[in-house]
């Protein structure tokens, strides 16, 4: 074997084990959120820290640098694998060990402090900790910039971890294009006469879970490689042969359970849909948070909340409940897509969701750049919310304390949600053109043809192509917010008689 | 800090992380047996292999040798910790990394192959894999013998992993002492007139699980640090703040579910009962498989199948079912302790159980020594079963395919079950003397005073004392099979009117 070949072989074997260990850490996190006994919290945090220490040591192992230098790729695929390993190695190596340790310690504490502050509606209890986190993230960003990440820009260096290659300048331009049409649509919708009715009644847990399972099956969830459990915050977890989903049940709101399930099926199916040849390599994961979100959102919204699928859902729910409070499938479709003023991002409808994201995007950039002091965040949040949504935040738990992200150090993550919606818009346009009879299937409770198209054109590639290139290859067109905006205006224009 | 002190500090920190990672590997195994999607088997075997490789690397880390050389213990506790780490280091270092990795990979796969073969009653589907496992175990034993384990004896070198300090010669002598009285008791019992009646009826799964939970609670299981799930082969898993149990349900035989639950509660409670100061050290685990089994068996049999506790159980079951097929609590007690010919070790009564173990002990010693070829195992099993139990095995699932142990590489493990029964006999004698009114509590469904005595005198010490010394310190007497045999003859003599 040449030096290059042997370096490649050793590197791939080492990486394979790292990927397996990373999957173990993910499985442990799943356990913690679903089945772990309550009294095991301290022990689990020590177990997680031990796994993190092992993974960090491997991701910064000096042998990685040597292998990367010596290995010569013999295919585009190998070149991409080397690129992804090299990127992870460079990022992990750029961050001083002390900083990484302090960040892990602080964010682990901060999560509890944030949860308590939110429960007590007391932002002052959280701000000093958030201030420390922002300082550490600024240090982390500076270290990454010094190592060449983010093209000299601190926020971009952080963003790059979730959406490789994306910049705040591009997002700014994208959002500037979206905002006027979203704001205008939102105003028209909220001012419309005869808005859809709410769904009345209480829906027993067992029935909701049965429906959730039926929906997951309708969207092609592979039960042989997954399972559904209950969790406080729905999530998906795992890859390759084992990607699990979770949901929650609110008796008065069955759509919470049903659509969070379909959303997580989108995430899990992306991971399960990746070519098995990519398993245990860096190609064997969703390529970015934005692309990941595009899958969860196109399952949930463009397919799941469409007239065709909700028609099938109406019949199932109506049969199970012996009738519903809405008159027929058309009324049910309008109810599913009801737009209402609200404070909470995770409960926002398709029309308003991206406006929540834009607000967080601007605030977190100001925090990282230092233009906004953490102490001034509550006021800045409330002022911005009033400006964007025309409503004053009634309590901090419905304001700046609503999301967990900043408490665990996720800065640069929020904008990928809106980007995912934009990608979903592009993909939906292409998918509908390629599968003209998709709605006929969805009306029978079968998302198969859509899911197949997504798997074939996007999911199976895993990390093989960079995010934007992946989406553009799948759609055959440049990424643009137009398809999403057109879709929203058409859909909600019809529902609200605009 | 002196060199010795700093070596001790570094060693303890390193070991702490190893213990945490070992707990993670155990949790992963739990996941595999209870909740893992069926299609994840291959991936899981690679994950387990990766964890095993990390653990093996840590257990053979050359720094361990340096720290062990430099550290001077300042207490008996420290000396024992160093002894246990040193022992594990020596054992792990003796086994080549390739062999350890291959064993982890193969046994993870083999479990599924065994389960499938058992389901299909097709030993031929499992034998080639078992053959590979035996070869690996022979290699492992040879490597251990070369490193000085087992006093030159291959089987003893394996046995030592489960029951440190025990030898096959000692077990042979012990079993030789037990066998005549067990055989004689078995013959008398099976020949007795008016044997106890079977319990008639079908007992719904939900009811059995409710009973199982009530029994676990009666035996002091800490639900805040544990949980109960279903598994094909009931087991307990985990330690410190998280030790879980599993059970299975056979609708026609509620005792299967109830007593497997109490059995696993014994195992888990041992781990949960260890002094929390020992957590994340080698003292924080059950000291041997024999001692472990003594706890599960004394919970299950000497307490759980006694007249007092079965009286309480009779009332609960009778209330739940609206009456039972047996006349009263006395008849129920006899039914619970019914001795019947049967193929399955895990379903065997107290009289016959140890005879099953003696048979496996002899067969597996012959496999490891090479006196018996794996291909000849089905025939050897059936011949021996006919000789010991007077019945021909009707199908492989009731013969050599019934136990999971060999498929996961557990050779030298079986004999610790009978040793556990012997220890349980000794402990029961001492416990009854120390807690004379235990039966009054058990009759109220409260095993508390017995459980407390066991925790105080045995469980809390964890690995502080070697197995036999631990039992002898708890009982104040030399280990002997007499108390067990006396107990069995008295109990079953009375039940069967001998």
mmCIF file of C-alpha atoms in Angstrom, chain B residues 8 35 56-57 70 92 175 211 218 220 248 256 260 298 341-342 372 409 424-425 462 493:
data_model
loop_
_atom_site.group_PDB
_atom_site.id
_atom_site.type_symbol
_atom_site.label_atom_id
_atom_site.label_comp_id
_atom_site.label_asym_id
_atom_site.label_seq_id
_atom_site.Cartn_x
_atom_site.Cartn_y
_atom_site.Cartn_z
ATOM 1 C CA UNK B 8 -3.680 8.106 42.687
ATOM 2 C CA UNK B 35 -36.651 -0.901 22.723
ATOM 3 C CA UNK B 56 -10.514 -1.943 25.846
ATOM 4 C CA UNK B 57 -8.089 0.837 24.975
ATOM 5 C CA UNK B 70 3.450 4.763 41.501
ATOM 6 C CA UNK B 92 -7.624 -6.714 29.533
ATOM 7 C CA UNK B 175 -21.597 -29.938 43.114
ATOM 8 C CA UNK B 211 -48.908 -7.574 39.878
ATOM 9 C CA UNK B 218 -43.046 -4.975 47.921
ATOM 10 C CA UNK B 220 -38.333 -2.230 47.804
ATOM 11 C CA UNK B 248 -42.024 -11.270 30.142
ATOM 12 C CA UNK B 256 -43.237 -16.568 35.148
ATOM 13 C CA UNK B 260 -38.782 -13.159 37.065
ATOM 14 C CA UNK B 298 -33.009 -14.958 47.986
ATOM 15 C CA UNK B 341 -40.525 -32.346 34.888
ATOM 16 C CA UNK B 342 -39.471 -29.627 32.457
ATOM 17 C CA UNK B 372 -16.712 -31.731 22.734
ATOM 18 C CA UNK B 409 -19.786 -15.480 24.776
ATOM 19 C CA UNK B 424 -28.474 -17.517 49.139
ATOM 20 C CA UNK B 425 -28.915 -20.560 51.388
ATOM 21 C CA UNK B 462 -20.118 -3.441 46.558
ATOM 22 C CA UNK B 493 -40.560 -32.323 52.413
#
